Each structure stands twice: as C-alpha cells, then as structure tokens.
Amino acid sequence: MPENVPENVSAPSAPQQLSPATLAVVAGRPARALDSELNTPVSLSATFVGGGSLGAAALGYGRFANPTWEALERTVGELEGGRSLSFASGMAAVSAALHLVPADATVLVPHGAYNGTHSLTAQLAAQGRLRVQHVDITDVAAVRGALAGLGGGRALLWLESPTNPLLEVADIAALTAAGHEHGALVVVDNTFATPLLQRPLELGADVVVHSVTKFLSGHSDVVLGAVVARDEQLLAALHAHRTFHGAIPGPLEAFLALRGIRTLPLRLERSQASAAVLARRLREHPAVARVRHPSLPDDPGHALASAQMSGYGALVSIEVAGGRAAAEAVVDAVRLWVPATSLGGVESLVERRRRHANEPVVVPEELLRLSVGVEDVEDLWTDLRQALDAARP
Ligand code: PLP
C-alpha cells in the first residue's frame, strides 16, 4: 500500500484498462479540476519565463517543447504504447528515425515503401550518409538473409505495413526478431494501420513513425508527423534531432491533429468497412484487372493481416485493365472522388501513383490508390462504377 494511504482505507483500485477507442477520446487531456479546460489550448509562446522551480523540466523555449504538442504526444504515445514526439511532417519523423543509426549503417528498405522514404534514403545514400538495400518484406527468409549478409555491421530495418500503395503486409513480430538477432534497429511506419489496427511496439519494434497528416488528423488540413519509442536513449536522440534540425510542429497543427484523433475510431470504422465493400465490388468490375486489399480472402496479405491487425484498413489499390491510359481515364472521370495525392481524410481520394517520378518501379503504371473516406458507400460506388464504365476497354 502506498505510504500516504491510511491503513484503514483501501488503496484505490488499479486504473481501469481502457480500450484504444476510449483512449483516443480521453488521453492527453488537462488534469480534471473544477472549471478547468477540457481541451489543451493552442499555446503560441515562443519562449517561457525562466527561473522557476521546474529546473531542467521547464519548457524553456518553443523549439524544445510546447504544451499543445505535449497533449498530442501524450495521446499518440498512449495509443501506441510508448512515448511520442511530434514533428513538422511525416517526412521529418522519417528523417529523424533514419538518423538514429551512425554513418555507414545499412538501411534495409521495403522495395515498395512510400516514395518519400525511397527518395530520402536514396539521397542519404548518394551523400555517403547511409547504405541502402531494398528488400521484400513479405519474405521473412529473404530479409533474414539480407541481414546476415551485412556481416554484423550497423543496420536499420525499415518496415512499412501495409505498404503504400501495394498494401503488402509484413510479419512485424518475425521481422523484428530477425532484425534484433542481427543487431539491427527496427522502425515501423504505421501510417496506414494507425495504432487502432496495429501496435508495432507491442510486436517488438523499436520505433514507430507516423505521417499524422493522414488518418490521425483525418481532415486533410494539417501536415504533421510523429515518432514513438519506449527506450529513453532513443527518445533522447530523437528529441535532440528535432531540437537541432528544427523540424518542429506548429502549435495550431498539433491542436488540429489532436482534435482529429478524437474521432479516429469512428472515421476508421466507417472508412474501412466501406473499403471492404468497395474491394469486393471492384473485383467484379470488368475494367479492373486486380484489387489489392487485405480483407479479400485471396489477397496475399490476408492471413497475416487477420492475425496481426484488428482491421484491414481504408486503402484499396486497383490495377485498371487497359493500362496507364485507362487508369488516367478513370481518374479524369470521377466526380465525387477527388483526384489528389494524400490519404486518410474524411474525403475519398484517388490517385495514379506512378504519375510521381519517384514512385518505386515495382508499383504498376496502371495502379490507382483509393483512400476511402466517410461518405456514403453507395455514393462512392456509383461514382467509381461510372468512371470505370467510361474507361472500360
Ligand atoms: N509515410 C507514409 C506511409 C506516407 O504515406 C507518407 C505521406 O504520404 C509519409 C510517411 C510522409 O508524411 P508527410 O507527407 O506527412 O510528410
């Protein structure tokens, strides 16, 4: 019993275990007190008055810490089961995580990873900062072989699951174990799954990164990133990177992201249910050569996603019969779906990913990535079907 509790009074029972859907609503709030604010306000101070009793724990300066970031960070940290730091963008978070390993380390990158991660790792390799090797993260034996081939040199295993936009699913626990056997640091980009569907730290990963821009914020009005880790040394290195490279979030963006997280469970539930409906219907459409969504029983990632995730996510990728021109015709013909890059917002977006020059070549030219929003699924299907009908070979 804690010292300050009189012996004749029972200690308060252990705090209730809250589900992630509840944590999304209650985490990161100011301490509850009569007349206190329910939400952490936007704090716009570039500096904080010094000399107080907090000493080294004081916020100090607006590049070191900010109360609004901290509310967001507590929430993302609780959802992922670690401690979080927010960054100016998902790419700033990716960059900070890549800088955790020393110069000359080898980064194993999924061959179909997000194109920004591909470009940044290629740039760091060209500068001699890192070595890069592309791996098939759906093949644990191949990744293990690649790790063994490094001969014990410093390594970082970068995982993304499901990947953007191929929706390949990686066995995070098995790959993390393989990475650790070979002394590698394991980072997981959890942007597509969100902590509601998958918690990589619980599967053994060292660091999680997020493009908070996407599902967490959820309204396509914020660009923001986050990292999450448990190890104090890693967190200190990530914090130092943020402080000295300066990729700090804006307080208003942090506020908006936290406001978005409050409804993440509802948005995700709706979007991923619609995504599964659309995936099944798209498979029957003659203008569609292939549908990728882990909910489909014959999708290569289905079994693993069923075991590792608590939902299949709200991204669907399709390969349009008739190739690149037919895929572009579909994008031109949609009226409700928005032809735009990004994903994870309340509005449904469609994009031919190879229109980006830096998209990995493993992504087919005719692939369209569909980010399913929260509109009525029948309206989404009607619009998509008319666009596919128009592009039918
Ligand atoms: N990781 C993934 C999987 C992404 O899809 C993105 C952006 O699309 C990023 C990282 C980068 O995030 P941001 O655009 O917020 O910098």
GROMACS .gro file of C-alpha atoms and ligand atoms in nm:
model
  409
    1MET     CA    1   0.000   0.000   0.000
    2PRO     CA    2   0.138   0.347  -0.081
    3GLU     CA    3   0.281   0.526   0.224
    4ASN     CA    4   0.037   0.815   0.224
    5VAL     CA    5  -0.275   0.595   0.235
    6PRO     CA    6  -0.402   0.537   0.595
    7GLU     CA    7  -0.407   0.166   0.673
    8ASN     CA    8  -0.779   0.152   0.735
    9VAL     CA    9  -0.853   0.289   0.388
   10SER     CA   10  -0.817   0.057   0.092
   11ALA     CA   11  -0.594   0.180  -0.188
   12PRO     CA   12  -0.778   0.292  -0.499
   13SER     CA   13  -0.832   0.002  -0.736
   14ALA     CA   14  -0.600  -0.025  -1.034
   15PRO     CA   15  -0.692   0.224  -1.307
   16GLN     CA   16  -0.945   0.083  -1.550
   17GLN     CA   17  -0.787  -0.066  -1.861
   18LEU     CA   18  -0.918   0.149  -2.144
   19SER     CA   19  -0.964   0.032  -2.500
   20PRO     CA   20  -0.786   0.227  -2.776
   21ALA     CA   21  -1.119   0.370  -2.892
   22THR     CA   22  -1.167   0.526  -2.548
   23LEU     CA   23  -0.804   0.637  -2.519
   24ALA     CA   24  -0.844   0.827  -2.846
   25VAL     CA   25  -1.110   1.035  -2.671
   26VAL     CA   26  -0.969   1.075  -2.320
   27ALA     CA   27  -0.589   1.070  -2.349
   28GLY     CA   28  -0.385   1.389  -2.339
   29ARG     CA   29  -0.649   1.599  -2.160
   30PRO     CA   30  -0.553   1.859  -1.897
   31ALA     CA   31  -0.586   1.727  -1.540
   32ARG     CA   32  -0.951   1.725  -1.443
   33ALA     CA   33  -1.036   2.001  -1.196
   34LEU     CA   34  -1.343   2.212  -1.133
   35ASP     CA   35  -1.373   2.477  -1.403
   36SER     CA   36  -1.061   2.353  -1.583
   37GLU     CA   37  -1.038   2.348  -1.960
   38LEU     CA   38  -1.148   2.024  -2.122
   39ASN     CA   39  -0.904   2.067  -2.412
   40THR     CA   40  -0.542   2.178  -2.405
   41PRO     CA   41  -0.548   2.517  -2.578
   42VAL     CA   42  -0.322   2.629  -2.861
   43SER     CA   43  -0.010   2.761  -2.690
   44LEU     CA   44   0.157   3.027  -2.902
   45SER     CA   45   0.451   3.121  -2.683
   46ALA     CA   46   0.795   3.117  -2.843
   47THR     CA   47   0.958   3.119  -2.501
   48PHE     CA   48   0.873   3.057  -2.136
   49VAL     CA   49   0.966   3.264  -1.833
   50GLY     CA   50   1.277   3.115  -1.675
   51GLY     CA   51   1.398   3.076  -1.319
   52GLY     CA   52   1.108   2.869  -1.188
   53SER     CA   53   1.117   2.562  -0.968
   54LEU     CA   54   1.094   2.311  -1.259
   55GLY     CA   55   1.465   2.343  -1.340
   56ALA     CA   56   1.562   2.118  -1.632
   57ALA     CA   57   1.199   2.004  -1.668
   58ALA     CA   58   1.086   2.357  -1.762
   59LEU     CA   59   0.966   2.403  -2.121
   60GLY     CA   60   1.232   2.669  -2.178
   61TYR     CA   61   1.193   2.764  -2.542
   62GLY     CA   62   0.940   2.700  -2.819
   63ARG     CA   63   1.177   2.479  -3.021
   64PHE     CA   64   1.233   2.246  -2.726
   65ALA     CA   65   0.877   2.183  -2.611
   66ASN     CA   66   0.524   2.321  -2.624
   67PRO     CA   67   0.217   2.240  -2.412
   68THR     CA   68  -0.005   2.177  -2.718
   69TRP     CA   69   0.250   1.937  -2.872
   70GLU     CA   70   0.271   1.761  -2.539
   71ALA     CA   71  -0.105   1.697  -2.529
   72LEU     CA   72  -0.083   1.542  -2.876
   73GLU     CA   73   0.229   1.348  -2.780
   74ARG     CA   74   0.070   1.201  -2.468
   75THR     CA   75  -0.223   1.083  -2.678
   76VAL     CA   76  -0.022   0.928  -2.962
   77GLY     CA   77   0.212   0.774  -2.706
   78GLU     CA   78  -0.072   0.615  -2.509
   79LEU     CA   79  -0.232   0.482  -2.826
   80GLU     CA   80   0.093   0.323  -2.947
   81GLY     CA   81   0.209   0.208  -2.603
   82GLY     CA   82   0.522   0.425  -2.586
   83ARG     CA   83   0.630   0.789  -2.567
   84SER     CA   84   0.579   1.011  -2.864
   85LEU     CA   85   0.742   1.319  -3.011
   86SER     CA   86   0.567   1.522  -3.277
   87PHE     CA   87   0.743   1.659  -3.585
   88ALA     CA   88   0.669   1.913  -3.857
   89SER     CA   89   0.569   1.639  -4.105
   90GLY     CA   90   0.575   1.266  -4.153
   91MET     CA   91   0.894   1.307  -4.354
   92ALA     CA   92   1.059   1.497  -4.067
   93ALA     CA   93   0.973   1.199  -3.845
   94VAL     CA   94   1.109   0.955  -4.107
   95SER     CA   95   1.428   1.160  -4.132
   96ALA     CA   96   1.476   1.170  -3.754
   97ALA     CA   97   1.434   0.791  -3.733
   98LEU     CA   98   1.684   0.734  -4.017
   99HIS     CA   99   1.938   0.947  -3.831
  100LEU     CA  100   1.929   0.713  -3.530
  101VAL     CA  101   2.194   0.495  -3.692
  102PRO     CA  102   2.553   0.605  -3.749
  103ALA     CA  103   2.702   0.699  -4.086
  104ASP     CA  104   2.783   0.388  -4.290
  105ALA     CA  105   2.497   0.186  -4.142
  106THR     CA  106   2.288  -0.009  -4.391
  107VAL     CA  107   1.918   0.061  -4.410
  108LEU     CA  108   1.703  -0.222  -4.540
  109VAL     CA  109   1.407  -0.056  -4.710
  110PRO     CA  110   1.096  -0.231  -4.846
  111HIS     CA  111   1.107  -0.234  -5.225
  112GLY     CA  112   0.757  -0.088  -5.227
  113ALA     CA  113   0.794   0.162  -4.943
  114TYR     CA  114   0.636   0.510  -4.955
  115ASN     CA  115   0.809   0.707  -5.230
  116GLY     CA  116   0.928   0.981  -4.991
  117THR     CA  117   1.111   0.721  -4.783
  118HIS     CA  118   1.264   0.581  -5.101
  119SER     CA  119   1.378   0.923  -5.215
  120LEU     CA  120   1.520   1.027  -4.878
  121THR     CA  121   1.712   0.703  -4.830
  122ALA     CA  122   1.845   0.730  -5.188
  123GLN     CA  123   1.957   1.086  -5.119
  124LEU     CA  124   2.129   0.991  -4.794
  125ALA     CA  125   2.300   0.704  -4.976
  126ALA     CA  126   2.416   0.939  -5.254
  127GLN     CA  127   2.565   1.167  -4.986
  128GLY     CA  128   2.750   0.873  -4.834
  129ARG     CA  129   2.548   0.903  -4.514
  130LEU     CA  130   2.396   0.554  -4.533
  131ARG     CA  131   2.395   0.240  -4.741
  132VAL     CA  132   2.060   0.126  -4.873
  133GLN     CA  133   1.941  -0.217  -4.968
  134HIS     CA  134   1.589  -0.289  -5.092
  135VAL     CA  135   1.417  -0.598  -4.956
  136ASP     CA  136   1.093  -0.787  -4.998
  137ILE     CA  137   0.934  -0.753  -4.654
  138THR     CA  138   0.672  -1.018  -4.733
  139ASP     CA  139   0.958  -1.272  -4.737
  140VAL     CA  140   1.100  -1.316  -4.385
  141ALA     CA  141   1.370  -1.559  -4.504
  142ALA     CA  142   1.490  -1.311  -4.767
  143VAL     CA  143   1.511  -1.030  -4.510
  144ARG     CA  144   1.693  -1.260  -4.269
  145GLY     CA  145   1.937  -1.346  -4.547
  146ALA     CA  146   1.992  -0.977  -4.624
  147LEU     CA  147   2.058  -0.906  -4.254
  148ALA     CA  148   2.304  -1.196  -4.233
  149GLY     CA  149   2.479  -1.064  -4.544
  150LEU     CA  150   2.563  -0.742  -4.361
  151GLY     CA  151   2.813  -0.933  -4.151
  152GLY     CA  152   2.721  -0.770  -3.821
  153GLY     CA  153   2.761  -0.409  -3.942
  154ARG     CA  154   2.522  -0.148  -3.804
  155ALA     CA  155   2.181  -0.180  -3.964
  156LEU     CA  156   1.833  -0.037  -3.958
  157LEU     CA  157   1.541  -0.247  -4.075
  158TRP     CA  158   1.267  -0.018  -4.208
  159LEU     CA  159   0.923  -0.172  -4.218
  160GLU     CA  160   0.600  -0.032  -4.352
  161SER     CA  161   0.286  -0.240  -4.318
  162PRO     CA  162   0.061  -0.231  -4.509
  163THR     CA  163   0.286  -0.063  -4.765
  164ASN     CA  164   0.196   0.243  -4.967
  165PRO     CA  165   0.046   0.174  -5.222
  166LEU     CA  166   0.092  -0.202  -5.282
  167LEU     CA  167  -0.072  -0.287  -4.948
  168GLU     CA  168   0.180  -0.562  -4.882
  169VAL     CA  169   0.170  -0.691  -4.525
  170ALA     CA  170   0.489  -0.757  -4.328
  171ASP     CA  171   0.514  -1.002  -4.037
  172ILE     CA  172   0.629  -0.735  -3.792
  173ALA     CA  173   0.700  -0.971  -3.499
  174ALA     CA  174   0.904  -1.218  -3.708
  175LEU     CA  175   1.094  -0.948  -3.895
  176THR     CA  176   1.166  -0.756  -3.576
  177ALA     CA  177   1.300  -1.070  -3.412
  178ALA     CA  178   1.522  -1.132  -3.718
  179GLY     CA  179   1.639  -0.771  -3.712
  180HIS     CA  180   1.726  -0.785  -3.342
  181GLU     CA  181   1.912  -1.117  -3.385
  182HIS     CA  182   2.142  -0.927  -3.620
  183GLY     CA  183   2.168  -0.617  -3.402
  184ALA     CA  184   1.950  -0.401  -3.627
  185LEU     CA  185   1.727  -0.122  -3.507
  186VAL     CA  186   1.371  -0.182  -3.629
  187VAL     CA  187   1.147   0.106  -3.733
  188VAL     CA  188   0.786   0.063  -3.846
  189ASP     CA  189   0.594   0.322  -4.045
  190ASN     CA  190   0.244   0.267  -3.903
  191THR     CA  191   0.071   0.539  -4.104
  192PHE     CA  192  -0.164   0.308  -4.294
  193ALA     CA  193  -0.272   0.092  -4.000
  194THR     CA  194  -0.282   0.355  -3.723
  195PRO     CA  195  -0.242   0.237  -3.361
  196LEU     CA  196  -0.608   0.136  -3.364
  197LEU     CA  197  -0.537  -0.151  -3.602
  198GLN     CA  198  -0.177  -0.238  -3.515
  199ARG     CA  199   0.073  -0.155  -3.238
  200PRO     CA  200   0.425  -0.233  -3.361
  201LEU     CA  201   0.598  -0.159  -3.027
  202GLU     CA  202   0.399  -0.446  -2.874
  203LEU     CA  203   0.529  -0.664  -3.158
  204GLY     CA  204   0.886  -0.575  -3.058
  205ALA     CA  205   0.968  -0.283  -3.288
  206ASP     CA  206   1.198  -0.011  -3.152
  207VAL     CA  207   1.046   0.294  -3.316
  208VAL     CA  208   0.715   0.375  -3.482
  209VAL     CA  209   0.677   0.665  -3.723
  210HIS     CA  210   0.360   0.828  -3.847
  211SER     CA  211   0.250   1.071  -4.106
  212VAL     CA  212  -0.002   1.232  -3.869
  213THR     CA  213  -0.118   1.420  -4.178
  214LYS     CA  214  -0.319   1.112  -4.271
  215PHE     CA  215  -0.565   0.911  -4.059
  216LEU     CA  216  -0.467   1.053  -3.722
  217SER     CA  217  -0.552   1.411  -3.822
  218GLY     CA  218  -0.811   1.287  -4.067
  219HIS     CA  219  -0.935   1.608  -4.228
  220SER     CA  220  -0.669   1.691  -4.487
  221ASP     CA  221  -0.598   2.023  -4.316
  222VAL     CA  222  -0.272   1.952  -4.134
  223VAL     CA  223   0.078   1.832  -4.224
  224LEU     CA  224   0.240   1.672  -3.919
  225GLY     CA  225   0.446   1.372  -3.811
  226ALA     CA  226   0.523   1.168  -3.502
  227VAL     CA  227   0.769   0.912  -3.370
  228VAL     CA  228   0.700   0.677  -3.081
  229ALA     CA  229   0.951   0.469  -2.883
  230ARG     CA  230   0.997   0.320  -2.537
  231ASP     CA  231   1.373   0.334  -2.496
  232GLU     CA  232   1.489   0.652  -2.320
  233GLN     CA  233   1.812   0.677  -2.519
  234LEU     CA  234   1.629   0.655  -2.848
  235LEU     CA  235   1.380   0.916  -2.731
  236ALA     CA  236   1.661   1.148  -2.623
  237ALA     CA  237   1.831   1.109  -2.963
  238LEU     CA  238   1.503   1.176  -3.146
  239HIS     CA  239   1.436   1.481  -2.929
  240ALA     CA  240   1.786   1.615  -2.991
  241HIS     CA  241   1.737   1.562  -3.364
  242ARG     CA  242   1.412   1.757  -3.358
  243THR     CA  243   1.559   2.037  -3.148
  244PHE     CA  244   1.874   2.088  -3.356
  245HIS     CA  245   1.739   2.016  -3.705
  246GLY     CA  246   1.440   2.228  -3.613
  247ALA     CA  247   1.158   2.030  -3.778
  248ILE     CA  248   0.910   2.125  -3.507
  249PRO     CA  249   0.532   2.118  -3.545
  250GLY     CA  250   0.321   2.431  -3.535
  251PRO     CA  251   0.106   2.451  -3.218
  252LEU     CA  252  -0.212   2.501  -3.421
  253GLU     CA  253  -0.133   2.193  -3.630
  254ALA     CA  254  -0.080   1.994  -3.311
  255PHE     CA  255  -0.416   2.113  -3.179
  256LEU     CA  256  -0.594   2.019  -3.502
  257ALA     CA  257  -0.426   1.677  -3.511
  258LEU     CA  258  -0.536   1.602  -3.156
  259ARG     CA  259  -0.887   1.719  -3.236
  260GLY     CA  260  -0.882   1.479  -3.533
  261ILE     CA  261  -0.766   1.185  -3.321
  262ARG     CA  262  -1.075   1.221  -3.102
  263THR     CA  263  -1.287   1.084  -3.388
  264LEU     CA  264  -1.031   0.844  -3.537
  265PRO     CA  265  -1.212   0.530  -3.414
  266LEU     CA  266  -1.540   0.639  -3.577
  267ARG     CA  267  -1.382   0.752  -3.900
  268LEU     CA  268  -1.168   0.443  -3.935
  269GLU     CA  269  -1.452   0.206  -3.860
  270ARG     CA  270  -1.666   0.362  -4.131
  271SER     CA  271  -1.387   0.401  -4.388
  272GLN     CA  272  -1.252   0.051  -4.356
  273ALA     CA  273  -1.600  -0.104  -4.370
  274SER     CA  274  -1.664   0.088  -4.693
  275ALA     CA  275  -1.320  -0.008  -4.826
  276ALA     CA  276  -1.402  -0.378  -4.782
  277VAL     CA  277  -1.736  -0.336  -4.961
  278LEU     CA  278  -1.574  -0.148  -5.249
  279ALA     CA  279  -1.288  -0.401  -5.274
  280ARG     CA  280  -1.539  -0.686  -5.322
  281ARG     CA  281  -1.741  -0.494  -5.581
  282LEU     CA  282  -1.435  -0.371  -5.769
  283ARG     CA  283  -1.324  -0.730  -5.816
  284GLU     CA  284  -1.635  -0.797  -6.021
  285HIS     CA  285  -1.590  -0.497  -6.249
  286PRO     CA  286  -1.456  -0.586  -6.595
  287ALA     CA  287  -1.239  -0.273  -6.610
  288VAL     CA  288  -1.043  -0.387  -6.303
  289ALA     CA  289  -0.762  -0.639  -6.352
  290ARG     CA  290  -0.661  -0.669  -5.986
  291VAL     CA  291  -0.778  -0.545  -5.649
  292ARG     CA  292  -0.543  -0.520  -5.354
  293HIS     CA  293  -0.700  -0.507  -5.008
  294PRO     CA  294  -0.606  -0.735  -4.718
  295SER     CA  295  -0.975  -0.801  -4.644
  296LEU     CA  296  -1.005  -1.012  -4.958
  297PRO     CA  297  -0.960  -1.380  -4.866
  298ASP     CA  298  -0.724  -1.441  -5.160
  299ASP     CA  299  -0.514  -1.129  -5.103
  300PRO     CA  300  -0.151  -1.234  -5.033
  301GLY     CA  301  -0.160  -1.038  -4.706
  302HIS     CA  302  -0.499  -1.162  -4.584
  303ALA     CA  303  -0.389  -1.432  -4.338
  304LEU     CA  304  -0.116  -1.222  -4.184
  305ALA     CA  305  -0.332  -0.911  -4.160
  306SER     CA  306  -0.608  -1.117  -3.995
  307ALA     CA  307  -0.361  -1.229  -3.727
  308GLN     CA  308  -0.164  -0.908  -3.683
  309MET     CA  309  -0.421  -0.633  -3.730
  310SER     CA  310  -0.761  -0.565  -3.583
  311GLY     CA  311  -0.896  -0.436  -3.916
  312TYR     CA  312  -0.789  -0.425  -4.279
  313GLY     CA  313  -0.763  -0.051  -4.326
  314ALA     CA  314  -0.920   0.206  -4.554
  315LEU     CA  315  -0.685   0.199  -4.852
  316VAL     CA  316  -0.765  -0.008  -5.160
  317SER     CA  317  -0.542  -0.028  -5.467
  318ILE     CA  318  -0.667  -0.141  -5.806
  319GLU     CA  319  -0.493  -0.216  -6.132
  320VAL     CA  320  -0.702  -0.094  -6.422
  321ALA     CA  321  -0.733  -0.325  -6.724
  322GLY     CA  322  -0.611  -0.134  -7.027
  323GLY     CA  323  -0.302   0.005  -6.860
  324ARG     CA  324  -0.187   0.354  -6.776
  325ALA     CA  325  -0.415   0.544  -7.019
  326ALA     CA  326  -0.723   0.361  -6.892
  327ALA     CA  327  -0.620   0.431  -6.532
  328GLU     CA  328  -0.580   0.800  -6.613
  329ALA     CA  329  -0.923   0.798  -6.779
  330VAL     CA  330  -1.077   0.668  -6.455
  331VAL     CA  331  -0.914   0.948  -6.256
  332ASP     CA  332  -1.041   1.202  -6.512
  333ALA     CA  333  -1.396   1.063  -6.495
  334VAL     CA  334  -1.460   1.066  -6.118
  335ARG     CA  335  -1.687   1.341  -5.987
  336LEU     CA  336  -1.731   1.264  -5.616
  337TRP     CA  337  -1.391   1.105  -5.555
  338VAL     CA  338  -1.121   1.371  -5.558
  339PRO     CA  339  -0.818   1.321  -5.781
  340ALA     CA  340  -0.548   1.415  -5.533
  341THR     CA  341  -0.248   1.279  -5.351
  342SER     CA  342  -0.260   1.202  -4.974
  343LEU     CA  343  -0.493   0.972  -4.786
  344GLY     CA  344  -0.665   0.908  -4.457
  345GLY     CA  345  -0.902   1.208  -4.465
  346VAL     CA  346  -1.280   1.213  -4.441
  347GLU     CA  347  -1.299   1.270  -4.815
  348SER     CA  348  -1.227   0.992  -5.067
  349LEU     CA  349  -0.923   1.044  -5.288
  350VAL     CA  350  -0.795   0.858  -5.592
  351GLU     CA  351  -0.450   0.876  -5.745
  352ARG     CA  352  -0.240   0.701  -6.010
  353ARG     CA  353   0.076   0.667  -5.809
  354ARG     CA  354   0.322   0.626  -6.095
  355ARG     CA  355   0.245   0.983  -6.201
  356HIS     CA  356   0.512   1.067  -5.941
  357ALA     CA  357   0.858   1.037  -6.094
  358ASN     CA  358   0.998   0.896  -5.768
  359GLU     CA  359   0.739   0.620  -5.726
  360PRO     CA  360   0.916   0.282  -5.692
  361VAL     CA  361   0.910   0.090  -6.021
  362VAL     CA  362   0.755  -0.215  -5.851
  363VAL     CA  363   0.430  -0.016  -5.848
  364PRO     CA  364   0.239  -0.091  -6.170
  365GLU     CA  365   0.175   0.203  -6.408
  366GLU     CA  366  -0.198   0.125  -6.407
  367LEU     CA  367  -0.231   0.116  -6.027
  368LEU     CA  368  -0.481   0.354  -5.867
  369ARG     CA  369  -0.467   0.409  -5.493
  370LEU     CA  370  -0.808   0.470  -5.340
  371SER     CA  371  -0.827   0.635  -4.998
  372VAL     CA  372  -1.178   0.563  -4.879
  373GLY     CA  373  -1.336   0.841  -4.677
  374VAL     CA  374  -1.656   0.855  -4.472
  375GLU     CA  375  -1.907   0.941  -4.744
  376ASP     CA  376  -2.199   0.708  -4.807
  377VAL     CA  377  -2.056   0.391  -4.958
  378GLU     CA  378  -2.330   0.368  -5.222
  379ASP     CA  379  -2.248   0.719  -5.346
  380LEU     CA  380  -1.880   0.626  -5.360
  381TRP     CA  381  -1.956   0.310  -5.555
  382THR     CA  382  -2.192   0.483  -5.801
  383ASP     CA  383  -1.924   0.738  -5.888
  384LEU     CA  384  -1.644   0.485  -5.911
  385ARG     CA  385  -1.850   0.249  -6.124
  386GLN     CA  386  -1.946   0.520  -6.374
  387ALA     CA  387  -1.579   0.622  -6.400
  388LEU     CA  388  -1.472   0.260  -6.455
  389ASP     CA  389  -1.754   0.204  -6.706
  390ALA     CA  390  -1.627   0.503  -6.903
  391ALA     CA  391  -1.276   0.358  -6.909
  392ARG     CA  392  -1.379   0.004  -6.998
  393PRO     CA  393  -1.159  -0.146  -7.268
  394PLP     N1  394   0.486   0.755  -4.456
  394PLP     C1  395   0.383   0.719  -4.534
  394PLP     C2  396   0.341   0.576  -4.538
  394PLP     C3  397   0.317   0.814  -4.612
  394PLP     O1  398   0.216   0.775  -4.689
  394PLP     C4  399   0.361   0.949  -4.608
  394PLP     C5  400   0.296   1.051  -4.691
  394PLP     O2  401   0.220   1.020  -4.779
  394PLP     C6  402   0.469   0.982  -4.526
  394PLP     C7  403   0.529   0.883  -4.450
  394PLP     C8  404   0.521   1.123  -4.519
  394PLP     O3  405   0.431   1.202  -4.448
  394PLP     P1  406   0.411   1.361  -4.468
  394PLP     O4  407   0.350   1.381  -4.602
  394PLP     O5  408   0.322   1.398  -4.353
  394PLP     O6  409   0.545   1.424  -4.459
   0.00000   0.00000   0.00000
